[in-house]
Coordinates of C-alpha atoms and ligand atoms in Angstrom, one line a residue:
M1 CA 71.4 148.8 92.4
I2 CA 70.4 151.7 94.7
V3 CA 73.1 152.9 96.9
V4 CA 72.0 154.5 100.3
M5 CA 74.3 157.2 101.5
E6 CA 74.6 158.0 105.2
L7 CA 72.8 161.0 106.3
A8 CA 76.0 162.6 107.3
A9 CA 77.9 161.6 104.3
R10 CA 80.3 164.3 103.0
A11 CA 80.4 165.7 99.6
E12 CA 83.9 164.0 98.8
Q13 CA 82.6 160.6 99.9
I14 CA 79.5 161.0 97.6
G15 CA 81.8 162.1 94.8
A16 CA 83.9 159.1 95.3
V17 CA 80.9 156.9 95.3
Q18 CA 79.6 158.3 91.9
Q19 CA 83.1 158.3 90.4
K20 CA 83.5 154.5 91.1
L21 CA 80.0 153.9 89.5
V22 CA 80.8 156.0 86.3
Q23 CA 84.2 154.1 85.9
A24 CA 82.3 150.8 86.1
G25 CA 80.0 152.0 83.3
Y26 CA 76.9 153.0 85.5
V27 CA 74.3 155.5 84.4
M28 CA 72.9 156.8 87.7
Q29 CA 70.5 159.4 89.1
A30 CA 70.6 160.7 92.7
V31 CA 67.9 162.0 94.8
K32 CA 68.2 163.8 98.2
G33 CA 65.0 163.2 100.1
A34 CA 63.5 162.2 103.4
R35 CA 65.7 159.2 103.6
G36 CA 69.0 160.9 102.8
L37 CA 70.8 160.9 99.5
I38 CA 70.1 157.7 97.3
I39 CA 71.5 157.0 94.3
G40 CA 70.0 154.6 91.9
A41 CA 72.4 153.1 89.4
A42 CA 71.8 151.1 86.3
G43 CA 74.6 149.2 84.3
K44 CA 75.6 145.9 83.0
G45 CA 77.1 144.9 86.4
G46 CA 80.4 143.9 87.4
I47 CA 81.0 146.0 90.4
D48 CA 81.7 144.4 93.7
H49 CA 78.6 145.3 95.8
Q50 CA 80.6 144.5 99.0
A51 CA 83.5 147.1 98.0
L52 CA 81.2 149.7 97.4
A53 CA 79.2 149.1 100.6
A54 CA 82.6 149.3 102.4
M55 CA 83.4 153.0 101.0
P56 CA 83.2 155.6 103.5
G57 CA 79.7 157.3 103.6
V58 CA 77.8 154.4 102.0
D59 CA 75.3 153.2 104.5
R60 CA 74.2 150.3 102.3
V61 CA 73.9 148.8 98.9
V62 CA 70.6 147.1 97.6
P63 CA 70.6 145.1 94.4
V64 CA 67.5 146.0 92.3
R65 CA 66.9 144.0 89.2
Q66 CA 63.9 146.4 87.9
P67 CA 64.7 149.0 85.6
Y68 CA 63.5 151.5 87.7
K69 CA 65.6 151.8 90.8
L70 CA 64.4 155.1 93.1
V71 CA 60.8 154.3 93.1
S72 CA 61.2 150.6 93.8
R73 CA 60.2 148.7 96.9
D74 CA 63.6 147.0 97.1
L75 CA 64.4 149.5 99.7
G76 CA 61.9 147.9 102.1
G77 CA 59.8 149.8 104.3
E78 CA 56.5 151.4 104.2
T79 CA 54.7 153.4 101.4
S80 CA 56.2 156.7 101.1
L81 CA 54.2 159.6 102.5
V82 CA 53.1 162.4 100.1
K83 CA 52.8 165.7 102.1
V84 CA 50.6 168.4 100.7
K85 CA 50.3 171.1 103.2
D86 CA 48.6 169.7 106.2
L87 CA 47.4 166.4 103.9
V88 CA 49.5 163.3 104.1
I89 CA 48.8 160.9 101.0
G90 CA 50.0 157.2 101.6
G91 CA 49.0 156.7 105.6
R92 CA 46.2 155.2 107.0
D93 CA 43.8 157.4 106.0
L94 CA 42.5 157.4 102.6
T95 CA 42.7 160.7 100.5
V96 CA 39.7 161.5 98.3
I97 CA 40.0 164.2 95.4
A98 CA 36.7 165.1 94.0
G99 CA 35.2 167.8 91.6
P100 CA 34.5 168.3 88.1
C101 CA 36.2 167.3 85.0
A102 CA 36.7 170.8 83.9
V103 CA 36.5 174.0 85.7
E104 CA 33.2 175.4 83.7
S105 CA 32.2 178.4 86.1
W106 CA 32.6 180.2 89.5
E107 CA 29.1 178.8 90.6
Q108 CA 29.7 175.4 89.2
L109 CA 33.2 175.1 90.8
L110 CA 31.9 176.7 94.3
D111 CA 28.8 174.5 94.5
T112 CA 30.7 171.4 93.6
A113 CA 33.5 172.3 96.2
Q114 CA 31.4 173.1 99.0
Q115 CA 29.5 170.0 98.6
V116 CA 32.3 167.4 98.2
S117 CA 34.1 169.1 101.2
R118 CA 31.1 168.4 103.2
A119 CA 31.2 165.0 102.3
G120 CA 34.9 164.3 103.2
A121 CA 36.7 165.0 100.3
V122 CA 39.9 167.2 100.9
V123 CA 41.3 167.9 97.4
L124 CA 39.4 169.7 94.8
R125 CA 40.0 168.6 91.2
G126 CA 39.1 170.8 88.0
G127 CA 40.6 170.7 84.7
A128 CA 41.8 174.0 83.2
F129 CA 43.8 172.5 80.2
K130 CA 41.9 169.6 78.6
P131 CA 43.6 167.1 76.5
R132 CA 40.2 166.4 74.5
S133 CA 40.3 163.8 71.9
S134 CA 38.6 166.1 69.5
P135 CA 39.8 169.8 68.6
Y136 CA 36.0 170.9 68.6
S137 CA 35.6 169.8 72.3
F138 CA 35.7 172.1 75.2
Q139 CA 39.4 172.9 75.9
G140 CA 39.2 174.4 79.0
L141 CA 39.4 177.8 80.7
E142 CA 43.0 177.9 81.1
V143 CA 44.5 180.6 83.4
K144 CA 40.8 181.9 84.2
G145 CA 40.2 178.2 85.4
L146 CA 43.4 178.2 87.6
E147 CA 42.2 181.5 89.0
L148 CA 38.7 180.1 89.9
L149 CA 40.3 176.8 91.4
A150 CA 42.8 178.8 93.2
A151 CA 39.9 181.1 94.7
V152 CA 37.2 178.4 95.5
G153 CA 40.4 176.5 97.3
A154 CA 41.0 179.2 99.5
L155 CA 37.1 180.0 100.2
T156 CA 36.5 176.3 101.2
G157 CA 39.9 175.2 102.6
L158 CA 40.1 172.5 100.1
L159 CA 43.4 171.7 98.4
T160 CA 43.4 171.9 94.7
I161 CA 44.8 169.8 91.9
T162 CA 44.4 170.3 88.0
E163 CA 46.2 168.6 84.8
V164 CA 49.3 170.2 83.3
V165 CA 49.9 169.2 79.6
D166 CA 52.9 170.9 78.5
E167 CA 55.8 173.0 80.2
A168 CA 53.8 176.3 79.6
S169 CA 50.7 174.9 81.6
L170 CA 53.0 173.6 84.5
E171 CA 54.4 176.8 84.6
L172 CA 51.2 178.6 85.2
A173 CA 49.7 176.1 87.2
L174 CA 52.6 176.0 89.8
T175 CA 51.5 179.2 91.5
Y176 CA 47.7 178.5 91.7
V177 CA 47.3 174.9 92.9
D178 CA 48.9 172.5 95.3
L179 CA 49.1 169.2 93.3
V180 CA 49.7 168.9 89.7
Q181 CA 48.3 166.1 87.2
I182 CA 49.9 164.4 84.8
G183 CA 47.3 162.8 82.6
S184 CA 47.2 159.4 80.9
R185 CA 48.0 161.0 77.4
N186 CA 51.1 162.3 78.6
M187 CA 52.4 159.5 80.8
Q188 CA 55.5 159.2 78.5
N189 CA 56.1 162.9 77.8
F190 CA 59.2 162.7 79.4
R191 CA 60.5 166.4 79.1
L192 CA 57.2 167.3 81.0
L193 CA 58.0 164.7 83.6
Q194 CA 61.5 166.0 84.0
A195 CA 60.1 169.6 84.5
V196 CA 57.3 168.5 87.0
G197 CA 60.7 166.7 88.8
R198 CA 62.5 170.0 88.8
S199 CA 59.6 171.8 90.1
G200 CA 59.3 169.7 93.1
K201 CA 55.5 170.1 93.3
P202 CA 53.4 167.1 94.6
V203 CA 52.2 165.1 91.2
L204 CA 49.4 162.8 90.7
L205 CA 50.6 160.6 87.9
K206 CA 48.1 159.0 85.9
R207 CA 48.8 155.7 84.3
G208 CA 48.9 156.0 80.2
F209 CA 46.1 154.0 78.8
A210 CA 48.4 151.9 76.9
A211 CA 50.9 151.7 79.4
T212 CA 52.7 148.6 81.0
V213 CA 53.1 148.7 84.8
E214 CA 56.9 148.9 84.3
E215 CA 56.6 151.9 81.8
W216 CA 54.5 153.7 84.4
L217 CA 57.0 153.1 86.8
L218 CA 59.6 154.4 84.7
A219 CA 57.6 157.3 84.2
A220 CA 57.7 157.9 88.0
E221 CA 61.5 157.3 88.1
Y222 CA 61.7 160.2 85.4
I223 CA 60.1 162.6 88.1
V224 CA 62.1 161.3 91.2
A225 CA 65.3 161.0 89.2
S226 CA 64.5 165.0 88.3
G227 CA 64.7 165.7 92.2
N228 CA 60.9 165.2 93.0
E229 CA 60.0 162.4 95.4
N230 CA 56.5 163.7 95.9
V231 CA 54.7 161.4 93.3
V232 CA 51.5 159.5 93.9
L233 CA 50.4 157.0 91.4
C234 CA 46.8 156.7 89.8
E235 CA 45.3 153.7 88.2
R236 CA 42.7 155.1 85.6
G237 CA 42.0 152.2 83.3
I238 CA 43.8 151.0 80.2
R239 CA 42.4 150.3 76.7
T240 CA 41.5 146.7 76.2
F241 CA 39.3 144.9 73.5
E242 CA 36.2 145.4 75.9
I243 CA 34.6 148.5 75.0
A244 CA 31.4 148.4 76.8
T245 CA 33.2 150.4 79.5
R246 CA 35.5 153.4 78.4
N247 CA 38.7 151.6 80.0
T248 CA 39.4 148.6 81.7
L249 CA 40.3 149.2 85.3
D250 CA 43.2 147.1 86.0
L251 CA 43.0 146.6 90.1
S252 CA 45.4 144.1 90.0
A253 CA 48.0 146.7 89.1
V254 CA 47.1 148.5 92.2
A255 CA 48.1 145.7 94.1
L256 CA 51.3 144.9 91.8
V257 CA 52.6 148.4 92.2
K258 CA 52.0 148.5 96.0
K259 CA 54.5 145.6 96.0
R260 CA 57.0 146.9 93.4
S261 CA 57.1 150.6 94.3
H262 CA 57.1 152.6 97.6
L263 CA 54.6 155.4 96.3
P264 CA 51.0 155.8 97.2
V265 CA 48.6 154.5 94.5
M266 CA 45.3 156.2 94.0
V267 CA 42.3 155.0 91.6
D268 CA 40.1 157.2 89.3
P269 CA 37.0 155.1 88.8
S270 CA 35.5 157.9 86.7
H271 CA 37.8 157.4 83.9
A272 CA 38.0 154.0 84.3
T273 CA 34.6 153.1 83.5
G274 CA 33.0 156.3 81.5
D275 CA 29.5 155.5 83.4
R276 CA 28.6 157.0 86.8
D277 CA 26.6 153.7 87.8
L278 CA 30.0 151.8 87.8
V279 CA 32.0 154.5 90.1
G280 CA 30.8 153.5 93.2
P281 CA 31.4 149.7 92.9
M282 CA 34.7 150.3 91.4
A283 CA 35.9 152.9 93.9
R284 CA 34.9 150.0 96.5
A285 CA 36.8 147.6 95.1
A286 CA 39.5 150.0 94.7
V287 CA 39.8 150.4 98.4
A288 CA 39.3 147.0 99.2
A289 CA 42.5 146.2 96.9
G290 CA 44.6 148.6 98.8
A291 CA 44.5 152.0 97.0
D292 CA 45.7 154.8 99.2
G293 CA 42.6 157.3 97.9
L294 CA 40.5 158.3 94.9
I295 CA 40.0 160.6 92.5
V296 CA 36.1 161.1 91.4
E297 CA 34.4 163.6 89.1
V298 CA 31.5 165.0 90.5
H299 CA 29.4 168.0 88.9
P300 CA 26.1 169.9 90.3
D301 CA 24.3 169.1 86.7
P302 CA 25.9 166.6 84.8
G303 CA 23.4 166.2 82.0
R304 CA 25.1 169.8 81.4
A305 CA 28.7 169.3 81.9
L306 CA 30.8 170.4 79.4
C307 CA 33.0 167.5 79.8
D308 CA 32.8 163.9 81.1
G309 CA 29.2 164.4 82.2
A310 CA 28.2 160.5 81.9
Q311 CA 30.8 159.6 84.2
S312 CA 30.1 162.5 86.7
L313 CA 28.5 161.7 90.1
T314 CA 26.0 164.1 91.4
P315 CA 26.7 165.9 94.7
E316 CA 24.1 163.6 96.5
A317 CA 25.4 160.3 94.8
F318 CA 29.2 161.6 96.0
V319 CA 27.8 161.9 99.7
A320 CA 26.3 158.6 99.3
L321 CA 29.7 157.0 98.1
M322 CA 31.5 158.4 100.5
Q323 CA 29.5 156.7 103.4
E324 CA 29.4 153.2 101.5
L325 CA 33.1 153.6 101.6
Q326 CA 33.5 153.5 105.2
P327 CA 32.9 149.6 105.8
V328 CA 35.2 148.9 103.3
A329 CA 37.8 151.0 104.5
A330 CA 37.6 149.6 107.9
A331 CA 37.7 146.1 106.8
V332 CA 41.0 147.0 105.3
G333 CA 42.3 148.9 108.2
R334 CA 42.0 152.2 106.7
A335 CA 39.7 155.3 107.3
V336 CA 37.9 157.4 105.0
G337 CA 39.2 160.9 106.3
G338 CA 40.7 164.0 105.5
G339 CA 44.4 162.3 105.4
G340 CA 46.9 163.0 108.1
A341 CA 46.8 160.1 110.5
L342 CA 49.7 158.2 109.9
Ligands
PEP1 C1 41.2 163.7 83.9 O1 41.4 163.5 85.1 O2 40.5 164.8 83.6 C2 41.5 163.3 82.8 C3 41.8 163.9 81.6 O3 42.1 161.9 83.0 P1 42.9 160.9 82.2 O4 44.2 161.5 81.8 O5 43.1 159.9 83.2 O6 42.3 160.3 81.0
MN2 MN1 37.4 163.9 82.9

């Protein structure tokens, strides 16, 4: 269940509700956010919801059958808005994040940033800590990469996002970027999820490539339960028997997650397909399916990219994609803009 406390609930009233839940054998997580204090509680049941709802300071009690509570849509209402400086993710405008898989150099990053910004992207992506399948592959520029991201972000006015792979990289990234990304391989790194939760930093939570939708939403629950409501989900394809594409883009998960959770959902058509020719069609399909935004890999010279060149768009192809998205967005009542309009 979820217990929504009144905005004016006093500390002793909150304490009394929590004590009641503990006595009834519930385990709970409380989060204070835009909607006031919300307590998610999981247990075997046996508590009288009406009596709980009648306690002083309680606004309402909402039964939630799902194992995740705080991220569930059972509370009703619109998709949550995640605000990053002036950007609003989850509103009418779609948010487009673009940039190279990995930060490689000042020239590479600045060139990409200027071109994607002109085309309408509002957040610059770039990996500084790359979780590569092979230890012999390029691992990222680490702190140097973060410095380049921050400098190029400041110069172009783009917000910035980078992947964090452990608590040490999170600590470093916090001072340099506007959003952090939890990658597919770390979706169930629960200590990292909790650390990102404590940091309060807006976070893009990729779906694990072998994670069910329920596991994905429970990963988001870890972050919110640790005190951070600023979570954006990202479907990036899952591993199936089909190896003709890098992953299988599960677009039904986008529609399902919008139904199950109030969190905004984005799609990564680059890692989902592994093939730049498929990025446009899947990006359009994602927007049609109700995604709140896209994260797309763009490189000025994909043939020479140190990471994921085959799935990276050229800046020119990215400009074309942004134009192609417009009628699709309009058809579903959205706009491809900078974010901001509710
Ligand atoms: C990435 O975005 O660079 C990345 C590694 O993605 P994923 O975690 O989805 O594989
Ligand atoms: Mn990549």
